[in-house]
Amino acid sequence: MSGSPLANGKIHLHSSVKRKLAEEKGYVFDKRLRYNVRQNESNCRFRDIVVRKEEGFTHVLLSSQTTDSNALTPEIMKEVCRALGNAAADDSKLLLLSSVGTVFCSGLEPSYLIGRLSTDRRKESSRIAEAVRDFVLAFIHFKKPIVVAINGPALGLGASILPLCDVVWASERAWFQTPCAALHLTPSGCSSYTFPQILGVALANEMLFCGRKLTAQEACSRGLVSQVFWPTTFNQEVMLRVKEMASCNAVVLEESKCLVRSILIPVLEEVNEKECQMLKQLWCSTKGLEALFSYMHSKTTEK
């Protein structure tokens, strides 16, 4: 099986052997992941995500080299969109989304936003808002089931996209927060619609307006997360269930998702468009940029 993990990380290869394998077989080794990643010749190489083609499913891991805590930038979002496009067209029955490190995703990168918006606010606000829109649309339009494995904190857009996925499994260490107001941002990822639908209006408003933090167990009890697993066995629990799903008939999986999701697609498309238009307006404004500066200053003083 392509890109299969080394058994519990116990197989140790001499560096010269690794180099030889890399040269002769096109393997790329990533010590943090403890397994070798086969780069398909037919696929474009990625910088900030890892894509593994497994038996029956595609595994996409957020593994940002350019931001901290797997934060999102337009470039990273485009890589995810490309990976989803590839998985939609190949023989994968489903897609597994997870991450490398202790944080699942910290959402949009504030320092990136400040850097870009400070140079050309009008142009960059349009470009970043379009990247967010396309990123969210990629999840809305993906026809195969999306399983998400949340190993740690999921913030902002990293939490907002979860209702657009089909199964969400979380580690006990995971927690969820959408600190939109603190960043002077409005909701994204269709969370202005999906959060009230799933969590109820009262809790959704606390998350979106007040930045309330949900533990994994709270998220599970309210329907944002499907199941919570113990951290030490989290990966094994996830892979066991994903492989079981991947053994199902591909047509049945896709048609079942269609029955559940198809009626919501026009609504989600409209919500996504409105959210991104509002973000663009905020990023174009002087107050929006000042709020980002204020947020970054408060984070710096906390340290």
PDB file of C-alpha atoms in Angstrom:
ATOM      1  CA  MET A   1       0.000   0.000   0.000  1.00  0.00           C
ATOM      2  CA  SER A   2       1.391   3.368  -1.034  1.00  0.00           C
ATOM      3  CA  GLY A   3       2.760   5.441   1.824  1.00  0.00           C
ATOM      4  CA  SER A   4       2.032   2.857   4.531  1.00  0.00           C
ATOM      5  CA  PRO A   5       3.329   3.818   7.993  1.00  0.00           C
ATOM      6  CA  LEU A   6       6.385   2.239   9.524  1.00  0.00           C
ATOM      7  CA  ALA A   7       5.257  -0.146  12.256  1.00  0.00           C
ATOM      8  CA  ASN A   8       5.091   2.006  15.402  1.00  0.00           C
ATOM      9  CA  GLY A   9       8.140   3.893  14.187  1.00  0.00           C
ATOM     10  CA  LYS A  10      10.400   0.959  15.159  1.00  0.00           C
ATOM     11  CA  ILE A  11      12.030   0.402  11.779  1.00  0.00           C
ATOM     12  CA  HIS A  12      15.137   2.567  11.604  1.00  0.00           C
ATOM     13  CA  LEU A  13      16.884   3.136   8.298  1.00  0.00           C
ATOM     14  CA  HIS A  14      20.378   4.500   7.928  1.00  0.00           C
ATOM     15  CA  SER A  15      20.399   7.959   6.355  1.00  0.00           C
ATOM     16  CA  SER A  16      22.275   6.678   3.280  1.00  0.00           C
ATOM     17  CA  VAL A  17      19.564   4.075   2.739  1.00  0.00           C
ATOM     18  CA  LYS A  18      16.916   6.796   3.018  1.00  0.00           C
ATOM     19  CA  ARG A  19      18.752   8.886   0.427  1.00  0.00           C
ATOM     20  CA  LYS A  20      19.001   5.924  -1.921  1.00  0.00           C
ATOM     21  CA  LEU A  21      15.297   5.156  -1.568  1.00  0.00           C
ATOM     22  CA  ALA A  22      14.472   8.792  -2.138  1.00  0.00           C
ATOM     23  CA  GLU A  23      16.544   8.901  -5.306  1.00  0.00           C
ATOM     24  CA  GLU A  24      15.467   5.567  -6.758  1.00  0.00           C
ATOM     25  CA  LYS A  25      11.797   5.346  -5.694  1.00  0.00           C
ATOM     26  CA  GLY A  26      10.699   8.953  -5.345  1.00  0.00           C
ATOM     27  CA  TYR A  27      10.035   8.798  -1.612  1.00  0.00           C
ATOM     28  CA  VAL A  28      10.131  11.831   0.648  1.00  0.00           C
ATOM     29  CA  PHE A  29      10.793  11.158   4.319  1.00  0.00           C
ATOM     30  CA  ASP A  30       9.240  13.301   7.019  1.00  0.00           C
ATOM     31  CA  LYS A  31      10.582  12.499  10.482  1.00  0.00           C
ATOM     32  CA  ARG A  32       7.730  14.324  12.225  1.00  0.00           C
ATOM     33  CA  LEU A  33       5.162  12.015  10.676  1.00  0.00           C
ATOM     34  CA  ARG A  34       7.159   8.824  11.329  1.00  0.00           C
ATOM     35  CA  TYR A  35       6.257   7.463   7.962  1.00  0.00           C
ATOM     36  CA  ASN A  36       7.359   7.858   4.415  1.00  0.00           C
ATOM     37  CA  VAL A  37       5.234   9.847   2.018  1.00  0.00           C
ATOM     38  CA  ARG A  38       5.062   8.640  -1.548  1.00  0.00           C
ATOM     39  CA  GLN A  39       4.837  11.546  -3.966  1.00  0.00           C
ATOM     40  CA  ASN A  40       2.731  10.553  -6.952  1.00  0.00           C
ATOM     41  CA  GLU A  41       4.306  11.629 -10.220  1.00  0.00           C
ATOM     42  CA  SER A  42       0.846  12.561 -11.472  1.00  0.00           C
ATOM     43  CA  ASN A  43       0.237  14.879  -8.491  1.00  0.00           C
ATOM     44  CA  CYS A  44       1.712  18.312  -7.932  1.00  0.00           C
ATOM     45  CA  ARG A  45       3.964  18.531  -4.902  1.00  0.00           C
ATOM     46  CA  PHE A  46       2.685  20.423  -1.902  1.00  0.00           C
ATOM     47  CA  ARG A  47       4.562  22.639   0.530  1.00  0.00           C
ATOM     48  CA  ASP A  48       2.180  23.125   3.452  1.00  0.00           C
ATOM     49  CA  ILE A  49       0.113  19.953   3.346  1.00  0.00           C
ATOM     50  CA  VAL A  50       0.905  16.264   3.019  1.00  0.00           C
ATOM     51  CA  VAL A  51      -1.231  14.102   0.745  1.00  0.00           C
ATOM     52  CA  ARG A  52      -1.181  10.326   1.064  1.00  0.00           C
ATOM     53  CA  LYS A  53      -3.063   7.985  -1.238  1.00  0.00           C
ATOM     54  CA  GLU A  54      -4.238   5.065   0.876  1.00  0.00           C
ATOM     55  CA  GLU A  55      -6.250   1.996  -0.018  1.00  0.00           C
ATOM     56  CA  GLY A  56      -9.747   3.324  -0.601  1.00  0.00           C
ATOM     57  CA  PHE A  57      -9.195   6.858   0.668  1.00  0.00           C
ATOM     58  CA  THR A  58      -7.038   9.976   0.428  1.00  0.00           C
ATOM     59  CA  HIS A  59      -5.384  11.323   3.575  1.00  0.00           C
ATOM     60  CA  VAL A  60      -4.708  15.080   3.644  1.00  0.00           C
ATOM     61  CA  LEU A  61      -2.665  16.423   6.568  1.00  0.00           C
ATOM     62  CA  LEU A  62      -2.188  20.098   7.396  1.00  0.00           C
ATOM     63  CA  SER A  63       1.555  20.448   7.894  1.00  0.00           C
ATOM     64  CA  SER A  64       2.369  24.102   7.422  1.00  0.00           C
ATOM     65  CA  GLN A  65       5.990  25.049   6.829  1.00  0.00           C
ATOM     66  CA  THR A  66       5.205  28.757   6.433  1.00  0.00           C
ATOM     67  CA  THR A  67       2.896  29.493   9.391  1.00  0.00           C
ATOM     68  CA  ASP A  68       2.669  28.582  13.070  1.00  0.00           C
ATOM     69  CA  SER A  69       0.017  26.225  14.455  1.00  0.00           C
ATOM     70  CA  ASN A  70      -1.208  25.175  10.992  1.00  0.00           C
ATOM     71  CA  ALA A  71      -2.651  28.631  10.364  1.00  0.00           C
ATOM     72  CA  LEU A  72      -4.245  29.303   6.996  1.00  0.00           C
ATOM     73  CA  THR A  73      -3.120  31.644   4.235  1.00  0.00           C
ATOM     74  CA  PRO A  74      -4.517  31.910   0.678  1.00  0.00           C
ATOM     75  CA  GLU A  75      -1.615  29.797  -0.563  1.00  0.00           C
ATOM     76  CA  ILE A  76      -2.297  27.005   1.947  1.00  0.00           C
ATOM     77  CA  MET A  77      -6.033  27.115   1.234  1.00  0.00           C
ATOM     78  CA  LYS A  78      -5.309  26.746  -2.484  1.00  0.00           C
ATOM     79  CA  GLU A  79      -3.212  23.655  -1.769  1.00  0.00           C
ATOM     80  CA  VAL A  80      -6.101  22.107   0.177  1.00  0.00           C
ATOM     81  CA  CYS A  81      -8.476  22.928  -2.696  1.00  0.00           C
ATOM     82  CA  ARG A  82      -6.097  21.259  -5.139  1.00  0.00           C
ATOM     83  CA  ALA A  83      -5.862  18.156  -2.954  1.00  0.00           C
ATOM     84  CA  LEU A  84      -9.662  17.958  -2.713  1.00  0.00           C
ATOM     85  CA  GLY A  85      -9.912  18.329  -6.480  1.00  0.00           C
ATOM     86  CA  ASN A  86      -7.489  15.447  -6.998  1.00  0.00           C
ATOM     87  CA  ALA A  87      -9.328  13.242  -4.493  1.00  0.00           C
ATOM     88  CA  ALA A  88     -12.679  14.029  -6.126  1.00  0.00           C
ATOM     89  CA  ALA A  89     -11.386  12.816  -9.488  1.00  0.00           C
ATOM     90  CA  ASP A  90      -9.530   9.659  -8.425  1.00  0.00           C
ATOM     91  CA  ASP A  91     -10.770   6.305  -7.111  1.00  0.00           C
ATOM     92  CA  SER A  92     -10.803   7.393  -3.443  1.00  0.00           C
ATOM     93  CA  LYS A  93     -14.069   6.558  -1.687  1.00  0.00           C
ATOM     94  CA  LEU A  94     -13.591   9.241   0.966  1.00  0.00           C
ATOM     95  CA  LEU A  95     -11.199  11.865   2.262  1.00  0.00           C
ATOM     96  CA  LEU A  96      -9.559  11.984   5.692  1.00  0.00           C
ATOM     97  CA  LEU A  97      -8.417  15.423   6.877  1.00  0.00           C
ATOM     98  CA  SER A  98      -6.058  15.678   9.849  1.00  0.00           C
ATOM     99  CA  SER A  99      -2.912  17.548  10.851  1.00  0.00           C
ATOM    100  CA  VAL A 100       0.680  17.234  11.949  1.00  0.00           C
ATOM    101  CA  GLY A 101       1.633  18.633  15.350  1.00  0.00           C
ATOM    102  CA  THR A 102      -0.389  19.474  18.448  1.00  0.00           C
ATOM    103  CA  VAL A 103      -2.754  22.011  16.821  1.00  0.00           C
ATOM    104  CA  PHE A 104      -5.300  20.998  14.186  1.00  0.00           C
ATOM    105  CA  CYS A 105      -5.722  24.454  12.643  1.00  0.00           C
ATOM    106  CA  SER A 106      -5.580  27.961  14.094  1.00  0.00           C
ATOM    107  CA  GLY A 107      -7.581  29.588  11.307  1.00  0.00           C
ATOM    108  CA  LEU A 108      -6.548  32.618   9.273  1.00  0.00           C
ATOM    109  CA  GLU A 109      -3.087  33.930  10.147  1.00  0.00           C
ATOM    110  CA  PRO A 110      -3.477  37.467  11.663  1.00  0.00           C
ATOM    111  CA  SER A 111       0.123  38.494  10.955  1.00  0.00           C
ATOM    112  CA  TYR A 112      -0.305  37.489   7.307  1.00  0.00           C
ATOM    113  CA  LEU A 113      -3.492  39.553   7.078  1.00  0.00           C
ATOM    114  CA  ILE A 114      -1.784  42.600   8.578  1.00  0.00           C
ATOM    115  CA  GLY A 115       1.240  42.282   6.291  1.00  0.00           C
ATOM    116  CA  ARG A 116      -0.848  41.991   3.141  1.00  0.00           C
ATOM    117  CA  LEU A 117      -3.582  44.478   4.003  1.00  0.00           C
ATOM    118  CA  SER A 118      -0.989  47.088   4.984  1.00  0.00           C
ATOM    119  CA  THR A 119       0.438  47.102   1.438  1.00  0.00           C
ATOM    120  CA  ASP A 120      -2.695  47.315  -0.716  1.00  0.00           C
ATOM    121  CA  ARG A 121      -5.867  47.040   1.332  1.00  0.00           C
ATOM    122  CA  ARG A 122      -8.377  47.032  -1.535  1.00  0.00           C
ATOM    123  CA  LYS A 123      -6.574  44.528  -3.749  1.00  0.00           C
ATOM    124  CA  GLU A 124      -5.488  42.201  -0.961  1.00  0.00           C
ATOM    125  CA  SER A 125      -8.871  42.188   0.797  1.00  0.00           C
ATOM    126  CA  SER A 126     -10.464  40.970  -2.453  1.00  0.00           C
ATOM    127  CA  ARG A 127      -7.774  38.346  -3.031  1.00  0.00           C
ATOM    128  CA  ILE A 128      -7.924  36.908   0.505  1.00  0.00           C
ATOM    129  CA  ALA A 129     -11.738  36.953   0.616  1.00  0.00           C
ATOM    130  CA  GLU A 130     -11.840  35.088  -2.713  1.00  0.00           C
ATOM    131  CA  ALA A 131      -9.391  32.502  -1.359  1.00  0.00           C
ATOM    132  CA  VAL A 132     -11.622  31.941   1.686  1.00  0.00           C
ATOM    133  CA  ARG A 133     -14.699  31.674  -0.548  1.00  0.00           C
ATOM    134  CA  ASP A 134     -13.063  29.094  -2.842  1.00  0.00           C
ATOM    135  CA  PHE A 135     -11.701  27.149   0.146  1.00  0.00           C
ATOM    136  CA  VAL A 136     -15.149  26.863   1.725  1.00  0.00           C
ATOM    137  CA  LEU A 137     -16.785  26.059  -1.627  1.00  0.00           C
ATOM    138  CA  ALA A 138     -14.347  23.174  -2.091  1.00  0.00           C
ATOM    139  CA  PHE A 139     -15.776  21.567   1.058  1.00  0.00           C
ATOM    140  CA  ILE A 140     -19.387  22.375   0.127  1.00  0.00           C
ATOM    141  CA  HIS A 141     -19.049  20.800  -3.325  1.00  0.00           C
ATOM    142  CA  PHE A 142     -16.951  17.748  -2.417  1.00  0.00           C
ATOM    143  CA  LYS A 143     -19.204  14.790  -3.284  1.00  0.00           C
ATOM    144  CA  LYS A 144     -17.429  12.075  -1.315  1.00  0.00           C
ATOM    145  CA  PRO A 145     -17.570  11.799   2.483  1.00  0.00           C
ATOM    146  CA  ILE A 146     -15.072  13.954   4.400  1.00  0.00           C
ATOM    147  CA  VAL A 147     -13.848  12.596   7.721  1.00  0.00           C
ATOM    148  CA  VAL A 148     -11.953  14.982  10.007  1.00  0.00           C
ATOM    149  CA  ALA A 149      -9.620  13.900  12.818  1.00  0.00           C
ATOM    150  CA  ILE A 150      -9.097  16.765  15.304  1.00  0.00           C
ATOM    151  CA  ASN A 151      -5.969  16.066  17.337  1.00  0.00           C
ATOM    152  CA  GLY A 152      -5.802  19.450  19.100  1.00  0.00           C
ATOM    153  CA  PRO A 153      -7.212  22.988  19.101  1.00  0.00           C
ATOM    154  CA  ALA A 154      -9.342  24.073  16.126  1.00  0.00           C
ATOM    155  CA  LEU A 155      -9.793  27.845  15.915  1.00  0.00           C
ATOM    156  CA  GLY A 156     -11.511  30.285  13.591  1.00  0.00           C
ATOM    157  CA  LEU A 157     -11.923  28.955  10.070  1.00  0.00           C
ATOM    158  CA  GLY A 158     -10.352  25.690  11.269  1.00  0.00           C
ATOM    159  CA  ALA A 159     -13.436  25.160  13.449  1.00  0.00           C
ATOM    160  CA  SER A 160     -15.981  26.803  11.142  1.00  0.00           C
ATOM    161  CA  ILE A 161     -15.525  24.287   8.312  1.00  0.00           C
ATOM    162  CA  LEU A 162     -16.283  21.258  10.519  1.00  0.00           C
ATOM    163  CA  PRO A 163     -20.073  21.282   9.922  1.00  0.00           C
ATOM    164  CA  LEU A 164     -19.310  21.152   6.183  1.00  0.00           C
ATOM    165  CA  CYS A 165     -17.626  17.793   6.752  1.00  0.00           C
ATOM    166  CA  ASP A 166     -19.457  14.514   7.310  1.00  0.00           C
ATOM    167  CA  VAL A 167     -17.800  12.813  10.287  1.00  0.00           C
ATOM    168  CA  VAL A 168     -15.721  14.640  12.917  1.00  0.00           C
ATOM    169  CA  TRP A 169     -13.687  12.654  15.434  1.00  0.00           C
ATOM    170  CA  ALA A 170     -11.784  14.490  18.148  1.00  0.00           C
ATOM    171  CA  SER A 171      -9.058  13.755  20.645  1.00  0.00           C
ATOM    172  CA  GLU A 172      -9.832  14.499  24.297  1.00  0.00           C
ATOM    173  CA  ARG A 173      -7.156  17.221  23.981  1.00  0.00           C
ATOM    174  CA  ALA A 174      -9.055  19.065  21.252  1.00  0.00           C
ATOM    175  CA  TRP A 175     -10.993  22.263  21.839  1.00  0.00           C
ATOM    176  CA  PHE A 176     -12.905  24.623  19.578  1.00  0.00           C
ATOM    177  CA  GLN A 177     -13.095  28.402  19.408  1.00  0.00           C
ATOM    178  CA  THR A 178     -14.128  31.070  16.896  1.00  0.00           C
ATOM    179  CA  PRO A 179     -12.753  34.359  18.282  1.00  0.00           C
ATOM    180  CA  CYS A 180     -14.252  36.446  15.471  1.00  0.00           C
ATOM    181  CA  ALA A 181     -15.122  39.530  17.518  1.00  0.00           C
ATOM    182  CA  ALA A 182     -11.644  39.745  19.090  1.00  0.00           C
ATOM    183  CA  LEU A 183     -10.161  39.863  15.588  1.00  0.00           C
ATOM    184  CA  HIS A 184     -12.832  42.320  14.402  1.00  0.00           C
ATOM    185  CA  LEU A 185     -13.953  39.651  11.932  1.00  0.00           C
ATOM    186  CA  THR A 186     -17.379  38.372  11.034  1.00  0.00           C
ATOM    187  CA  PRO A 187     -18.102  34.615  10.866  1.00  0.00           C
ATOM    188  CA  SER A 188     -16.732  32.539   8.003  1.00  0.00           C
ATOM    189  CA  GLY A 189     -16.951  28.965   6.750  1.00  0.00           C
ATOM    190  CA  CYS A 190     -20.782  29.208   6.754  1.00  0.00           C
ATOM    191  CA  SER A 191     -20.691  29.170  10.559  1.00  0.00           C
ATOM    192  CA  SER A 192     -23.247  31.997  10.717  1.00  0.00           C
ATOM    193  CA  TYR A 193     -25.724  29.402   9.419  1.00  0.00           C
ATOM    194  CA  THR A 194     -24.336  26.020  10.498  1.00  0.00           C
ATOM    195  CA  PHE A 195     -23.462  26.853  14.111  1.00  0.00           C
ATOM    196  CA  PRO A 196     -26.989  27.972  15.113  1.00  0.00           C
ATOM    197  CA  GLN A 197     -28.402  24.942  13.281  1.00  0.00           C
ATOM    198  CA  ILE A 198     -26.137  22.484  15.131  1.00  0.00           C
ATOM    199  CA  LEU A 199     -25.378  24.138  18.470  1.00  0.00           C
ATOM    200  CA  GLY A 200     -28.540  26.169  18.952  1.00  0.00           C
ATOM    201  CA  VAL A 201     -28.713  29.949  18.690  1.00  0.00           C
ATOM    202  CA  ALA A 202     -27.650  30.695  22.280  1.00  0.00           C
ATOM    203  CA  LEU A 203     -24.412  28.682  22.243  1.00  0.00           C
ATOM    204  CA  ALA A 204     -23.626  29.623  18.634  1.00  0.00           C
ATOM    205  CA  ASN A 205     -23.883  33.318  19.536  1.00  0.00           C
ATOM    206  CA  GLU A 206     -21.545  32.825  22.495  1.00  0.00           C
ATOM    207  CA  MET A 207     -18.999  31.171  20.214  1.00  0.00           C
ATOM    208  CA  LEU A 208     -19.286  33.663  17.362  1.00  0.00           C
ATOM    209  CA  PHE A 209     -19.714  36.880  19.394  1.00  0.00           C
ATOM    210  CA  CYS A 210     -17.889  36.118  22.650  1.00  0.00           C
ATOM    211  CA  GLY A 211     -15.261  33.586  21.564  1.00  0.00           C
ATOM    212  CA  ARG A 212     -16.495  30.897  23.953  1.00  0.00           C
ATOM    213  CA  LYS A 213     -14.229  27.863  23.992  1.00  0.00           C
ATOM    214  CA  LEU A 214     -15.799  24.400  23.692  1.00  0.00           C
ATOM    215  CA  THR A 215     -14.059  21.298  25.015  1.00  0.00           C
ATOM    216  CA  ALA A 216     -14.124  18.127  22.925  1.00  0.00           C
ATOM    217  CA  GLN A 217     -16.768  16.607  25.196  1.00  0.00           C
ATOM    218  CA  GLU A 218     -18.952  19.733  25.016  1.00  0.00           C
ATOM    219  CA  ALA A 219     -18.629  19.801  21.230  1.00  0.00           C
ATOM    220  CA  CYS A 220     -19.610  16.142  21.100  1.00  0.00           C
ATOM    221  CA  SER A 221     -22.639  16.590  23.356  1.00  0.00           C
ATOM    222  CA  ARG A 222     -23.876  19.462  21.155  1.00  0.00           C
ATOM    223  CA  GLY A 223     -23.354  17.670  17.821  1.00  0.00           C
ATOM    224  CA  LEU A 224     -20.314  19.488  16.414  1.00  0.00           C
ATOM    225  CA  VAL A 225     -18.198  16.356  16.966  1.00  0.00           C
ATOM    226  CA  SER A 226     -19.258  12.745  16.322  1.00  0.00           C
ATOM    227  CA  GLN A 227     -17.058  10.942  18.880  1.00  0.00           C
ATOM    228  CA  VAL A 228     -14.213  11.729  21.285  1.00  0.00           C
ATOM    229  CA  PHE A 229     -11.258   9.369  21.777  1.00  0.00           C
ATOM    230  CA  TRP A 230      -8.433   9.130  24.282  1.00  0.00           C
ATOM    231  CA  PRO A 231      -5.307  10.937  22.997  1.00  0.00           C
ATOM    232  CA  THR A 232      -2.926   7.967  23.276  1.00  0.00           C
ATOM    233  CA  THR A 233      -5.085   5.783  21.032  1.00  0.00           C
ATOM    234  CA  PHE A 234      -6.634   8.544  18.907  1.00  0.00           C
ATOM    235  CA  ASN A 235      -4.807   7.811  15.641  1.00  0.00           C
ATOM    236  CA  GLN A 236      -5.434   4.069  15.874  1.00  0.00           C
ATOM    237  CA  GLU A 237      -9.141   4.606  16.595  1.00  0.00           C
ATOM    238  CA  VAL A 238      -9.478   6.950  13.629  1.00  0.00           C
ATOM    239  CA  MET A 239      -7.613   4.753  11.142  1.00  0.00           C
ATOM    240  CA  LEU A 240      -9.593   1.685  12.189  1.00  0.00           C
ATOM    241  CA  ARG A 241     -12.884   3.449  11.491  1.00  0.00           C
ATOM    242  CA  VAL A 242     -11.722   5.139   8.280  1.00  0.00           C
ATOM    243  CA  LYS A 243     -10.569   1.823   6.833  1.00  0.00           C
ATOM    244  CA  GLU A 244     -13.916   0.305   7.764  1.00  0.00           C
ATOM    245  CA  MET A 245     -15.706   3.131   5.931  1.00  0.00           C
ATOM    246  CA  ALA A 246     -13.391   2.721   2.946  1.00  0.00           C
ATOM    247  CA  SER A 247     -14.453  -0.921   2.632  1.00  0.00           C
ATOM    248  CA  CYS A 248     -18.019   0.208   1.802  1.00  0.00           C
ATOM    249  CA  ASN A 249     -19.321   0.593  -1.728  1.00  0.00           C
ATOM    250  CA  ALA A 250     -18.199   3.903  -3.274  1.00  0.00           C
ATOM    251  CA  VAL A 251     -21.534   4.600  -4.964  1.00  0.00           C
ATOM    252  CA  VAL A 252     -23.457   3.989  -1.746  1.00  0.00           C
ATOM    253  CA  LEU A 253     -21.213   6.407   0.186  1.00  0.00           C
ATOM    254  CA  GLU A 254     -21.466   9.147  -2.427  1.00  0.00           C
ATOM    255  CA  GLU A 255     -25.216   8.802  -2.978  1.00  0.00           C
ATOM    256  CA  SER A 256     -25.867   8.705   0.776  1.00  0.00           C
ATOM    257  CA  LYS A 257     -23.968  11.962   1.194  1.00  0.00           C
ATOM    258  CA  CYS A 258     -25.914  13.455  -1.708  1.00  0.00           C
ATOM    259  CA  LEU A 259     -29.225  12.609  -0.016  1.00  0.00           C
ATOM    260  CA  VAL A 260     -28.098  14.235   3.240  1.00  0.00           C
ATOM    261  CA  ARG A 261     -26.341  17.283   1.803  1.00  0.00           C
ATOM    262  CA  SER A 262     -27.766  18.228  -1.601  1.00  0.00           C
ATOM    263  CA  ILE A 263     -30.712  20.231  -0.254  1.00  0.00           C
ATOM    264  CA  LEU A 264     -28.311  22.404   1.793  1.00  0.00           C
ATOM    265  CA  ILE A 265     -25.848  23.248  -0.992  1.00  0.00           C
ATOM    266  CA  PRO A 266     -27.683  26.318  -2.427  1.00  0.00           C
ATOM    267  CA  VAL A 267     -28.150  27.715   1.104  1.00  0.00           C
ATOM    268  CA  LEU A 268     -24.483  27.186   2.004  1.00  0.00           C
ATOM    269  CA  GLU A 269     -23.316  28.766  -1.266  1.00  0.00           C
ATOM    270  CA  GLU A 270     -25.371  31.876  -0.537  1.00  0.00           C
ATOM    271  CA  VAL A 271     -24.212  32.085   3.085  1.00  0.00           C
ATOM    272  CA  ASN A 272     -20.573  31.657   2.049  1.00  0.00           C
ATOM    273  CA  GLU A 273     -20.875  34.451  -0.528  1.00  0.00           C
ATOM    274  CA  LYS A 274     -22.404  36.860   2.002  1.00  0.00           C
ATOM    275  CA  GLU A 275     -19.816  36.023   4.683  1.00  0.00           C
ATOM    276  CA  CYS A 276     -16.919  36.611   2.290  1.00  0.00           C
ATOM    277  CA  GLN A 277     -18.389  39.898   1.057  1.00  0.00           C
ATOM    278  CA  MET A 278     -18.608  41.083   4.665  1.00  0.00           C
ATOM    279  CA  LEU A 279     -15.009  40.018   5.370  1.00  0.00           C
ATOM    280  CA  LYS A 280     -13.861  41.924   2.292  1.00  0.00           C
ATOM    281  CA  GLN A 281     -15.631  45.068   3.519  1.00  0.00           C
ATOM    282  CA  LEU A 282     -14.061  44.772   6.965  1.00  0.00           C
ATOM    283  CA  TRP A 283     -10.570  44.199   5.588  1.00  0.00           C
ATOM    284  CA  CYS A 284     -10.995  47.233   3.328  1.00  0.00           C
ATOM    285  CA  SER A 285     -11.790  49.469   6.292  1.00  0.00           C
ATOM    286  CA  THR A 286      -9.290  51.336   8.438  1.00  0.00           C
ATOM    287  CA  LYS A 287     -11.037  50.109  11.591  1.00  0.00           C
ATOM    288  CA  GLY A 288     -10.630  46.503  10.468  1.00  0.00           C
ATOM    289  CA  LEU A 289      -6.863  46.883  10.074  1.00  0.00           C
ATOM    290  CA  GLU A 290      -6.570  48.756  13.375  1.00  0.00           C
ATOM    291  CA  ALA A 291      -8.425  45.941  15.134  1.00  0.00           C
ATOM    292  CA  LEU A 292      -5.992  43.382  13.727  1.00  0.00           C
ATOM    293  CA  PHE A 293      -3.039  45.477  14.932  1.00  0.00           C
ATOM    294  CA  SER A 294      -4.672  45.734  18.364  1.00  0.00           C
ATOM    295  CA  TYR A 295      -5.206  41.964  18.513  1.00  0.00           C
ATOM    296  CA  MET A 296      -1.597  41.221  17.566  1.00  0.00           C
ATOM    297  CA  HIS A 297      -0.348  43.759  20.149  1.00  0.00           C
ATOM    298  CA  SER A 298      -2.434  42.120  22.898  1.00  0.00           C
ATOM    299  CA  LYS A 299      -1.069  38.696  21.961  1.00  0.00           C
ATOM    300  CA  THR A 300       2.498  40.043  22.049  1.00  0.00           C
ATOM    301  CA  THR A 301       2.034  41.629  25.490  1.00  0.00           C
ATOM    302  CA  GLU A 302       0.521  38.362  26.823  1.00  0.00           C
ATOM    303  CA  LYS A 303       3.786  36.574  26.011  1.00  0.00           C
TER     304      LYS A 303
END
